[in-house]
GROMACS .gro file of C-alpha atoms in nm:
model
  294
    1MET     CA    1   2.124  -8.692   5.907
    2ILE     CA    2   2.189  -8.322   6.111
    3ILE     CA    3   2.342  -8.058   5.950
    4SER     CA    4   2.444  -7.722   6.066
    5ILE     CA    5   2.561  -7.477   5.915
    6THR     CA    6   2.750  -7.159   6.094
    7HIS     CA    7   2.974  -6.851   6.030
    8GLU     CA    8   3.283  -6.885   5.955
    9HIS     CA    9   3.449  -6.661   6.059
   10ASP     CA   10   3.482  -6.592   6.410
   11LEU     CA   11   3.446  -6.715   6.712
   12ASP     CA   12   3.114  -6.713   6.807
   13GLY     CA   13   3.001  -6.922   6.448
   14ILE     CA   14   3.265  -7.138   6.564
   15GLY     CA   15   3.170  -7.093   6.949
   16SER     CA   16   2.788  -7.155   6.874
   17GLN     CA   17   2.842  -7.459   6.676
   18ALA     CA   18   3.117  -7.639   6.875
   19ILE     CA   19   2.813  -7.570   7.165
   20LEU     CA   20   2.548  -7.751   6.955
   21TYR     CA   21   2.816  -8.076   6.842
   22ARG     CA   22   2.857  -8.105   7.250
   23PHE     CA   23   2.476  -8.138   7.309
   24LEU     CA   24   2.406  -8.366   6.974
   25THR     CA   25   2.714  -8.617   7.001
   26ARG     CA   26   2.617  -8.688   7.424
   27ASN     CA   27   2.328  -8.672   7.275
   28LYS     CA   28   2.350  -9.137   7.239
   29ASP     CA   29   2.108  -9.049   6.985
   30HIS     CA   30   2.325  -8.929   6.764
   31GLY     CA   31   2.675  -9.004   6.730
   32ASP     CA   32   2.936  -8.839   6.581
   33GLU     CA   33   2.832  -8.964   6.160
   34ASP     CA   34   2.536  -8.816   6.176
   35VAL     CA   35   2.701  -8.459   6.187
   36GLN     CA   36   2.765  -8.319   5.961
   37LEU     CA   37   2.939  -7.966   5.959
   38HIS     CA   38   2.961  -7.664   5.762
   39TYR     CA   39   3.016  -7.310   5.683
   40ALA     CA   40   2.958  -7.037   5.465
   41HIS     CA   41   2.957  -6.668   5.514
   42TYR     CA   42   2.674  -6.403   5.373
   43SER     CA   43   2.835  -6.442   4.973
   44ASN     CA   44   2.758  -6.814   5.016
   45PHE     CA   45   2.493  -6.877   5.293
   46PRO     CA   46   2.219  -6.924   4.982
   47LYS     CA   47   2.366  -7.175   4.731
   48SER     CA   48   2.455  -7.382   5.005
   49ILE     CA   49   2.135  -7.374   5.211
   50LYS     CA   50   1.986  -7.431   4.834
   51GLN     CA   51   2.164  -7.772   4.773
   52PHE     CA   52   2.104  -7.900   5.096
   53LEU     CA   53   1.747  -7.864   5.090
   54SER     CA   54   1.726  -8.048   4.726
   55ASP     CA   55   1.451  -8.313   4.721
   56SER     CA   56   1.750  -8.567   4.688
   57ALA     CA   57   1.919  -8.467   5.038
   58LEU     CA   58   1.726  -8.388   5.253
   59PRO     CA   59   1.895  -8.369   5.615
   60ASP     CA   60   1.637  -8.508   5.928
   61GLN     CA   61   1.753  -8.128   6.089
   62LEU     CA   62   1.910  -7.804   5.964
   63ILE     CA   63   2.042  -7.562   6.237
   64ILE     CA   64   2.109  -7.196   6.129
   65THR     CA   65   2.364  -7.018   6.366
   66ASP     CA   66   2.553  -6.726   6.383
   67ILE     CA   67   2.428  -6.603   6.048
   68GLY     CA   68   2.172  -6.295   5.982
   69PHE     CA   69   1.958  -6.225   5.748
   70ASN     CA   70   2.009  -5.997   5.559
   71ASP     CA   71   1.752  -5.840   5.259
   72GLU     CA   72   1.848  -6.146   4.963
   73PHE     CA   73   1.782  -6.410   5.206
   74GLU     CA   74   1.431  -6.401   5.158
   75GLU     CA   75   1.469  -6.603   4.818
   76LEU     CA   76   1.485  -6.892   5.072
   77LEU     CA   77   1.132  -6.876   5.304
   78PRO     CA   78   0.996  -7.103   5.017
   79TYR     CA   79   1.267  -7.342   5.045
   80PHE     CA   80   1.225  -7.365   5.397
   81LYS     CA   81   0.896  -7.420   5.391
   82LYS     CA   82   0.882  -7.651   5.127
   83ALA     CA   83   1.166  -7.848   5.370
   84LYS     CA   84   0.958  -7.820   5.739
   85GLN     CA   85   0.681  -7.971   5.561
   86LYS     CA   86   0.841  -8.286   5.486
   87GLY     CA   87   0.990  -8.309   5.729
   88CYS     CA   88   1.297  -8.116   5.776
   89GLU     CA   89   1.261  -7.973   6.185
   90ILE     CA   90   1.484  -7.621   6.099
   91SER     CA   91   1.689  -7.433   6.365
   92TRP     CA   92   1.776  -7.097   6.353
   93PHE     CA   93   1.971  -6.906   6.641
   94ASP     CA   94   2.129  -6.526   6.560
   95HIS     CA   95   2.131  -6.256   6.737
   96HIS     CA   96   2.193  -6.004   6.433
   97LEU     CA   97   1.915  -5.749   6.370
   98VAL     CA   98   1.650  -5.834   6.156
   99ASP     CA   99   1.351  -5.678   6.131
  100ASP     CA  100   1.011  -5.729   6.313
  101SER     CA  101   0.820  -5.807   5.964
  102VAL     CA  102   1.113  -5.995   5.840
  103LYS     CA  103   1.086  -6.226   6.198
  104GLU     CA  104   0.735  -6.283   6.126
  105LYS     CA  105   0.801  -6.426   5.819
  106ILE     CA  106   1.108  -6.668   5.894
  107LYS     CA  107   0.878  -6.784   6.239
  108LEU     CA  108   0.642  -6.946   5.970
  109VAL     CA  109   0.872  -7.164   5.794
  110VAL     CA  110   1.090  -7.264   6.080
  111ASN     CA  111   1.102  -7.484   6.375
  112THR     CA  112   1.291  -7.256   6.675
  113TYR     CA  113   1.415  -6.898   6.575
  114ILE     CA  114   1.575  -6.695   6.854
  115ASN     CA  115   1.665  -6.435   6.754
  116ASP     CA  116   1.866  -6.225   7.085
  117PRO     CA  117   2.107  -5.843   7.008
  118SER     CA  118   2.166  -5.894   7.289
  119ARG     CA  119   2.418  -6.226   7.335
  120CYS     CA  120   2.611  -6.376   7.137
  121ALA     CA  121   2.539  -6.633   6.917
  122ALA     CA  122   2.739  -6.863   7.116
  123GLU     CA  123   2.549  -6.818   7.424
  124ILE     CA  124   2.186  -6.866   7.313
  125VAL     CA  125   2.289  -7.160   7.214
  126LYS     CA  126   2.464  -7.286   7.494
  127ASP     CA  127   2.132  -7.120   7.711
  128TYR     CA  128   1.859  -7.240   7.486
  129PHE     CA  129   2.107  -7.649   7.466
  130LEU     CA  130   2.345  -7.665   7.720
  131PRO     CA  131   2.261  -7.419   8.003
  132ASP     CA  132   2.416  -7.606   8.260
  133ASP     CA  133   2.679  -7.736   8.120
  134SER     CA  134   3.090  -7.571   8.221
  135ILE     CA  135   3.285  -7.666   7.890
  136ALA     CA  136   2.978  -7.434   7.684
  137ILE     CA  137   2.946  -7.169   7.904
  138GLU     CA  138   3.335  -7.109   7.841
  139ILE     CA  139   3.309  -7.140   7.484
  140ALA     CA  140   3.018  -6.905   7.540
  141GLN     CA  141   3.207  -6.648   7.770
  142TYR     CA  142   3.522  -6.681   7.473
  143ALA     CA  143   3.215  -6.615   7.185
  144ARG     CA  144   3.113  -6.300   7.393
  145ASP     CA  145   3.434  -6.150   7.476
  146ARG     CA  146   3.555  -6.169   7.050
  147ASP     CA  147   3.176  -6.000   6.919
  148PHE     CA  148   3.187  -5.737   7.190
  149GLY     CA  149   3.445  -5.609   7.202
  150LYS     CA  150   3.616  -5.673   7.518
  151TYR     CA  151   3.910  -5.793   7.466
  152ASN     CA  152   3.956  -5.938   7.773
  153PHE     CA  153   4.084  -6.281   7.720
  154GLN     CA  154   4.393  -6.431   7.521
  155ILE     CA  155   4.217  -6.743   7.463
  156SER     CA  156   3.940  -6.503   7.279
  157THR     CA  157   4.190  -6.385   7.111
  158ASP     CA  158   4.392  -6.677   6.999
  159LEU     CA  159   4.100  -6.843   6.923
  160GLN     CA  160   4.001  -6.593   6.694
  161SER     CA  161   4.345  -6.559   6.500
  162ILE     CA  162   4.362  -6.931   6.383
  163ILE     CA  163   3.983  -6.912   6.332
  164GLU     CA  164   4.028  -6.579   6.119
  165PHE     CA  165   4.387  -6.812   5.926
  166ASN     CA  166   4.171  -7.079   5.805
  167ARG     CA  167   3.925  -6.867   5.594
  168GLY     CA  168   3.832  -7.067   5.296
  169ARG     CA  169   3.629  -7.391   5.158
  170ASP     CA  170   3.983  -7.528   5.137
  171ARG     CA  171   4.038  -7.464   5.473
  172ASP     CA  172   3.636  -7.634   5.556
  173LYS     CA  173   3.879  -7.973   5.774
  174SER     CA  174   4.011  -7.631   5.995
  175LYS     CA  175   3.764  -7.573   6.077
  176ARG     CA  176   3.590  -7.911   6.223
  177LYS     CA  177   3.899  -7.962   6.321
  178ILE     CA  178   3.839  -7.644   6.535
  179THR     CA  179   3.441  -7.674   6.608
  180LYS     CA  180   3.537  -8.028   6.804
  181LEU     CA  181   3.854  -7.943   6.992
  182LEU     CA  182   3.614  -7.674   7.167
  183ALA     CA  183   3.367  -7.902   7.143
  184SER     CA  184   3.563  -8.113   7.428
  185GLY     CA  185   3.729  -7.845   7.655
  186ILE     CA  186   3.974  -7.784   7.446
  187PHE     CA  187   4.195  -7.438   7.390
  188LYS     CA  188   4.549  -7.446   7.363
  189ASN     CA  189   4.717  -7.822   7.277
  190ASP     CA  190   4.994  -7.878   7.001
  191TRP     CA  191   4.818  -7.817   6.699
  192LEU     CA  192   4.667  -7.442   6.800
  193ASP     CA  193   5.011  -7.388   6.937
  194GLU     CA  194   5.122  -7.459   6.581
  195GLN     CA  195   4.847  -7.321   6.409
  196LEU     CA  196   4.955  -6.952   6.579
  197LYS     CA  197   5.355  -6.996   6.507
  198GLU     CA  198   5.215  -7.029   6.135
  199LEU     CA  199   4.987  -6.758   6.096
  200ALA     CA  200   5.229  -6.502   6.313
  201ASP     CA  201   5.435  -6.348   6.031
  202TRP     CA  202   5.145  -6.337   5.830
  203ARG     CA  203   4.903  -6.157   6.070
  204ASN     CA  204   5.217  -5.957   6.176
  205LYS     CA  205   5.259  -5.903   5.809
  206GLN     CA  206   4.914  -5.824   5.667
  207GLU     CA  207   4.860  -5.516   6.014
  208ALA     CA  208   5.169  -5.358   5.890
  209ASN     CA  209   5.018  -5.377   5.577
  210ALA     CA  210   4.647  -5.236   5.719
  211ILE     CA  211   4.846  -4.924   5.878
  212ASN     CA  212   5.020  -4.848   5.548
  213ASN     CA  213   4.717  -4.889   5.357
  214VAL     CA  214   4.512  -4.577   5.525
  215LYS     CA  215   4.316  -4.338   5.390
  216LEU     CA  216   4.172  -4.090   5.593
  217ILE     CA  217   3.843  -3.941   5.505
  218LYS     CA  218   3.688  -3.645   5.638
  219ILE     CA  219   3.390  -3.498   5.630
  220LYS     CA  220   3.250  -3.207   5.750
  221ASP     CA  221   3.042  -3.174   6.030
  222PHE     CA  222   3.123  -3.538   6.148
  223GLY     CA  223   3.511  -3.611   6.158
  224GLU     CA  224   3.709  -3.838   5.986
  225ILE     CA  225   3.669  -4.201   5.904
  226ALA     CA  226   3.994  -4.503   5.827
  227ILE     CA  227   3.972  -4.723   5.564
  228SER     CA  228   4.182  -4.980   5.466
  229LEU     CA  229   4.249  -5.299   5.292
  230ALA     CA  230   4.479  -5.576   5.348
  231GLU     CA  231   4.478  -6.010   5.320
  232MET     CA  232   4.284  -6.028   5.658
  233SER     CA  233   3.927  -6.035   5.745
  234GLY     CA  234   3.800  -5.630   5.779
  235GLY     CA  235   3.674  -5.711   6.134
  236ARG     CA  236   4.028  -5.763   6.189
  237ILE     CA  237   4.186  -5.420   5.998
  238ILE     CA  238   3.936  -5.170   6.204
  239HIS     CA  239   4.114  -5.361   6.544
  240VAL     CA  240   4.461  -5.208   6.393
  241LEU     CA  241   4.310  -4.856   6.288
  242GLU     CA  242   4.150  -4.874   6.588
  243GLU     CA  243   4.388  -4.899   6.802
  244ASN     CA  244   4.629  -4.626   6.609
  245PHE     CA  245   4.353  -4.410   6.505
  246LYS     CA  246   4.183  -4.315   6.853
  247ASN     CA  247   4.030  -4.034   6.671
  248ALA     CA  248   3.867  -4.108   6.436
  249LYS     CA  249   3.467  -4.158   6.402
  250GLY     CA  250   3.475  -4.383   6.206
  251TYR     CA  251   3.653  -4.712   6.075
  252VAL     CA  252   3.590  -4.973   5.708
  253GLY     CA  253   3.777  -5.231   5.692
  254ILE     CA  254   3.792  -5.456   5.373
  255ASP     CA  255   3.931  -5.783   5.274
  256SER     CA  256   4.155  -5.794   5.016
  257ARG     CA  257   4.068  -6.194   4.977
  258PHE     CA  258   3.729  -6.175   4.983
  259ASN     CA  259   3.573  -5.839   4.870
  260GLU     CA  260   3.349  -5.788   5.192
  261ILE     CA  261   3.415  -5.482   5.360
  262ASN     CA  262   3.347  -5.398   5.787
  263LEU     CA  263   3.215  -5.140   5.933
  264TYR     CA  264   3.255  -5.069   6.348
  265SER     CA  265   3.169  -4.701   6.443
  266ASP     CA  266   2.946  -4.546   6.705
  267TYR     CA  267   2.819  -4.236   6.507
  268PHE     CA  268   2.590  -4.373   6.290
  269ASN     CA  269   2.426  -4.694   6.166
  270CYS     CA  270   2.653  -4.887   6.007
  271ARG     CA  271   2.359  -5.209   5.949
  272GLN     CA  272   2.189  -4.943   5.703
  273VAL     CA  273   2.436  -4.918   5.529
  274ALA     CA  274   2.579  -5.237   5.448
  275ARG     CA  275   2.174  -5.306   5.389
  276HIS     CA  276   2.201  -5.021   5.098
  277PHE     CA  277   2.477  -5.295   4.945
  278ARG     CA  278   2.277  -5.600   5.045
  279GLY     CA  279   2.486  -5.596   5.394
  280GLY     CA  280   2.378  -5.631   5.739
  281GLY     CA  281   2.443  -5.665   6.118
  282HIS     CA  282   2.417  -5.471   6.411
  283ILE     CA  283   2.374  -5.084   6.441
  284ASN     CA  284   2.729  -4.932   6.550
  285ARG     CA  285   2.889  -5.254   6.300
  286SER     CA  286   2.785  -5.442   5.917
  287GLY     CA  287   2.943  -5.632   5.671
  288LEU     CA  288   2.858  -5.671   5.378
  289ARG     CA  289   3.022  -5.785   4.990
  290PHE     CA  290   3.045  -5.598   4.726
  291SER     CA  291   3.275  -5.602   4.398
  292GLY     CA  292   3.209  -5.353   4.266
  293ILE     CA  293   3.473  -5.101   4.558
  294LEU     CA  294   3.767  -5.213   4.364
   0.00000   0.00000   0.00000
């Protein structure tokens, strides 16, 4: 049995899993029934890993994609070490910033660990498993378009919206369907079109809420930070704020459904702020979960 677990709420996470799934199921040694697709966010990742690596159900392989290493995840290192010693092959492909000392600790307890902030996770997985595959290349192209804020492809925007719409464990079935569609090179079909229709009213309402709820905080000798909340991903909220408050020096988007916070700025170290609240990410964008923020 092979377990794939990936970041649940963006195209890079789903896209990297789709490339992996394409590789695994094209290999005649693995059928569809041999590969389990799972989804996580930073708040439930430790619990999921502990369940997967229990003695009673140890998989042959555990493959983690597009999930960074927050400080609190150090508690998982003994689980990885024990599972590896018992024959579970563990691979981790990521692009979030991780301290060099922590990278070395991870490498000691897993079989493969690749971390490259210059590439998105889908590109890393593509380069490792299917570097010359045209569908894997296209998936990675769309994932990079969203994750690095290029916004050059409408397809990547649509897929990101559909993935955000299907957040939460109760919608894992839909996320698995998206993964398998992408793995087959299907980026547009009737089901995806229907998803876009279903989410249109929700997205428009929540984007309006993000504008109506905005607070502009002026910091002396720095500038303004735009903060807002809505029932949609913090990353999407930040995108709305960027379009409407272009002079702000920083943006904070709060997803009130899951009490998750995203930060974005080219003027301060977002990762360091997130780490203070046991989060993580990149220098100019990061995320955290803080139950006491609202």
